[in-house]
Short mmCIF file of C-alpha atoms in Angstrom, two decimals:
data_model
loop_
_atom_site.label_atom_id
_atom_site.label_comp_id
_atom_site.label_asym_id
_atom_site.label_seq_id
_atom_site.Cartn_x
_atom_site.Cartn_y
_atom_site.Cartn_z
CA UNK J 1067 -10.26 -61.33 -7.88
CA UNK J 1068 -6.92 -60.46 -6.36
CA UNK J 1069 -3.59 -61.76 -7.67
CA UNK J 1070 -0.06 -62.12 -6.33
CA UNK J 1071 2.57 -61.66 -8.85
CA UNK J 1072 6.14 -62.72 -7.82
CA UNK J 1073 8.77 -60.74 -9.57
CA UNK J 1074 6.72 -57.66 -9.91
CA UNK J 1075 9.89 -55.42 -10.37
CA UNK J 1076 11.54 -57.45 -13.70
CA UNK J 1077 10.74 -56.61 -17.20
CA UNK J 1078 7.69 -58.74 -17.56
CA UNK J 1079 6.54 -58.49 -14.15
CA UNK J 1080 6.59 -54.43 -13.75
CA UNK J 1081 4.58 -54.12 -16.75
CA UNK J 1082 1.64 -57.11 -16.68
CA UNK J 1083 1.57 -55.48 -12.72
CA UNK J 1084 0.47 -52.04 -14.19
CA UNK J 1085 -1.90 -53.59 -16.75
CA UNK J 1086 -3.91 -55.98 -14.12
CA UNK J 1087 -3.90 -53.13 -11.48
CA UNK J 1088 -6.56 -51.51 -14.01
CA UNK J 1089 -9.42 -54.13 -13.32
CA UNK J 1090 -7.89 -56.26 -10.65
CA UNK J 1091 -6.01 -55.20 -6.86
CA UNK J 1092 -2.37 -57.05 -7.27
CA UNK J 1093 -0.47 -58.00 -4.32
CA UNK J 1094 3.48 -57.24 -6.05
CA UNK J 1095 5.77 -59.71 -4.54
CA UNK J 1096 9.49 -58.84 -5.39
CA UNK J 1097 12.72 -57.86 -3.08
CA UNK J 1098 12.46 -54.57 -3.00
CA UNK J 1099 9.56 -51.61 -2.89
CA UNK J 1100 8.57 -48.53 -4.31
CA UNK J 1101 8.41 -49.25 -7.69
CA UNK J 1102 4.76 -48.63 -7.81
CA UNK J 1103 2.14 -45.69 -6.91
CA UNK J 1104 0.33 -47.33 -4.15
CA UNK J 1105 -2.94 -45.80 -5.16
CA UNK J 1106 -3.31 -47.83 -8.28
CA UNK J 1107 -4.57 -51.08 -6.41
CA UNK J 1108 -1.14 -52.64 -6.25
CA UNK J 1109 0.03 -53.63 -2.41
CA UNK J 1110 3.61 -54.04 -2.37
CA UNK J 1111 5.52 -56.88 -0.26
CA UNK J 1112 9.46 -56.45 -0.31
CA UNK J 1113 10.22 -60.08 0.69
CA UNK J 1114 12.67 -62.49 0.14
CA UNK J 1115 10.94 -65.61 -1.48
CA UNK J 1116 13.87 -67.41 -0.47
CA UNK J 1117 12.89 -66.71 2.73
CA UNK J 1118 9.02 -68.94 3.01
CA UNK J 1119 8.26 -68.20 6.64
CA UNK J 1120 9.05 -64.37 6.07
CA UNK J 1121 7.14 -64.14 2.47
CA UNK J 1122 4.83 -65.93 3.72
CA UNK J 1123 4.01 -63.71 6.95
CA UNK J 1124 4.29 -60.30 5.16
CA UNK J 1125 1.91 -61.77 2.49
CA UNK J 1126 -0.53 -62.88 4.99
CA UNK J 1127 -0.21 -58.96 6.77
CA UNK J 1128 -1.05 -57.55 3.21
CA UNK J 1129 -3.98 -59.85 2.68
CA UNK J 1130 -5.58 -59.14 6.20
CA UNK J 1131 -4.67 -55.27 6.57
CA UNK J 1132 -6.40 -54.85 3.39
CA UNK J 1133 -8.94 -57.36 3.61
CA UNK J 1134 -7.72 -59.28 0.45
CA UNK J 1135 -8.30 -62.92 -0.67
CA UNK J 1136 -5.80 -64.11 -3.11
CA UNK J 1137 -7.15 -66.10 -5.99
CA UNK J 1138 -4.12 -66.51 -8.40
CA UNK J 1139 -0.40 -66.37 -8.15
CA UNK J 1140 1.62 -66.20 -11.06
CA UNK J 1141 5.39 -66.41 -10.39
CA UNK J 1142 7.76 -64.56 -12.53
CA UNK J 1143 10.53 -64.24 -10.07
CA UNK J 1144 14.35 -65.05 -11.07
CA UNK J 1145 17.56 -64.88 -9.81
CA UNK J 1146 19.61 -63.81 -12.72
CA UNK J 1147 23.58 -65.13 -13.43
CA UNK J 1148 26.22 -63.34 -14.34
CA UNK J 1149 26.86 -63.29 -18.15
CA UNK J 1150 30.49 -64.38 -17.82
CA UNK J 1151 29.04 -67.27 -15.47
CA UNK J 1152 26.05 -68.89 -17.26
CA UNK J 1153 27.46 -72.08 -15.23
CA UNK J 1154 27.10 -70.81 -11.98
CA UNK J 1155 25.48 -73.38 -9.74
CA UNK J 1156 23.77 -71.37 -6.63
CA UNK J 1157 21.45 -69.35 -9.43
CA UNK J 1158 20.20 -72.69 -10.61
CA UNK J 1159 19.84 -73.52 -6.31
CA UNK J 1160 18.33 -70.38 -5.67
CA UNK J 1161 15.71 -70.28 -8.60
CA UNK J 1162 14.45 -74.01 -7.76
CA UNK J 1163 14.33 -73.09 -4.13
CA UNK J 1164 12.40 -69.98 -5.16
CA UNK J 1165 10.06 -72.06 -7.36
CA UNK J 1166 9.42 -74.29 -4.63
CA UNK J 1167 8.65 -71.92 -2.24
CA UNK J 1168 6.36 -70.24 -4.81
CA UNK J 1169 4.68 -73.37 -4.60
CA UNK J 1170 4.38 -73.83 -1.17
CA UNK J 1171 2.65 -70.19 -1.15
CA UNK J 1172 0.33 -70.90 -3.09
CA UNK J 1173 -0.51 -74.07 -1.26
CA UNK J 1174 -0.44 -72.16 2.09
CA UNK J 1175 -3.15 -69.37 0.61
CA UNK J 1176 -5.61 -71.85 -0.23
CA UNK J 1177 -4.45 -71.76 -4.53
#
């Protein structure tokens, strides 16, 4: 079984990637890469999920040049505010568009 986590670089994310990477390969969706040590079953894609076409793509690439076959997705992925801002109107745009294009993912890999 091989499973995409989005937000593989936050708090929760960096540390249920490490513990699934034991029995499981994990394809670690965040923005940015090198978080992880490659050898450990864990395929890193620095995308964009705000981006679909482009996540979508370099998670497609991962899948075929390692001849993976996603089976679950779970999406921890956030845009966080600032702390003075809590009201601040493009994090709450951004982390429904992100959600939504989580969604279309999943759809588009057959979960």
């Amino acid at each position: 079984m091989t499973i995409i986590i989005t937000g593989a670089k936050g708090i929760i994310g960096k540390q249920l990637t490490r513990i699934l990477a034991k029995d499981y390969p994990i394809i670690a969706v965040s923005r940015r890469r090198g978080q992880f040590d490659l050898n450990d079953g864990i395929f890193e894609a620095g995308v964009d999920l705000l981006n679909f076409e482009a996540s979508l793509k370099q998670i497609k690439e991962i899948c075929l040049t390692h001849n993976l076959t996603p089976d679950c997705l779970i999406h921890l992925a956030a845009q966080t505010c600032n702390p003075n801002d809590v009201n601040d109107l493009n994090v709450l745009l951004n982390n429904t568009k992100l959600a939504y294009n989580v969604g279309l993912l999943g759809k588009e890999l057959g979960l």
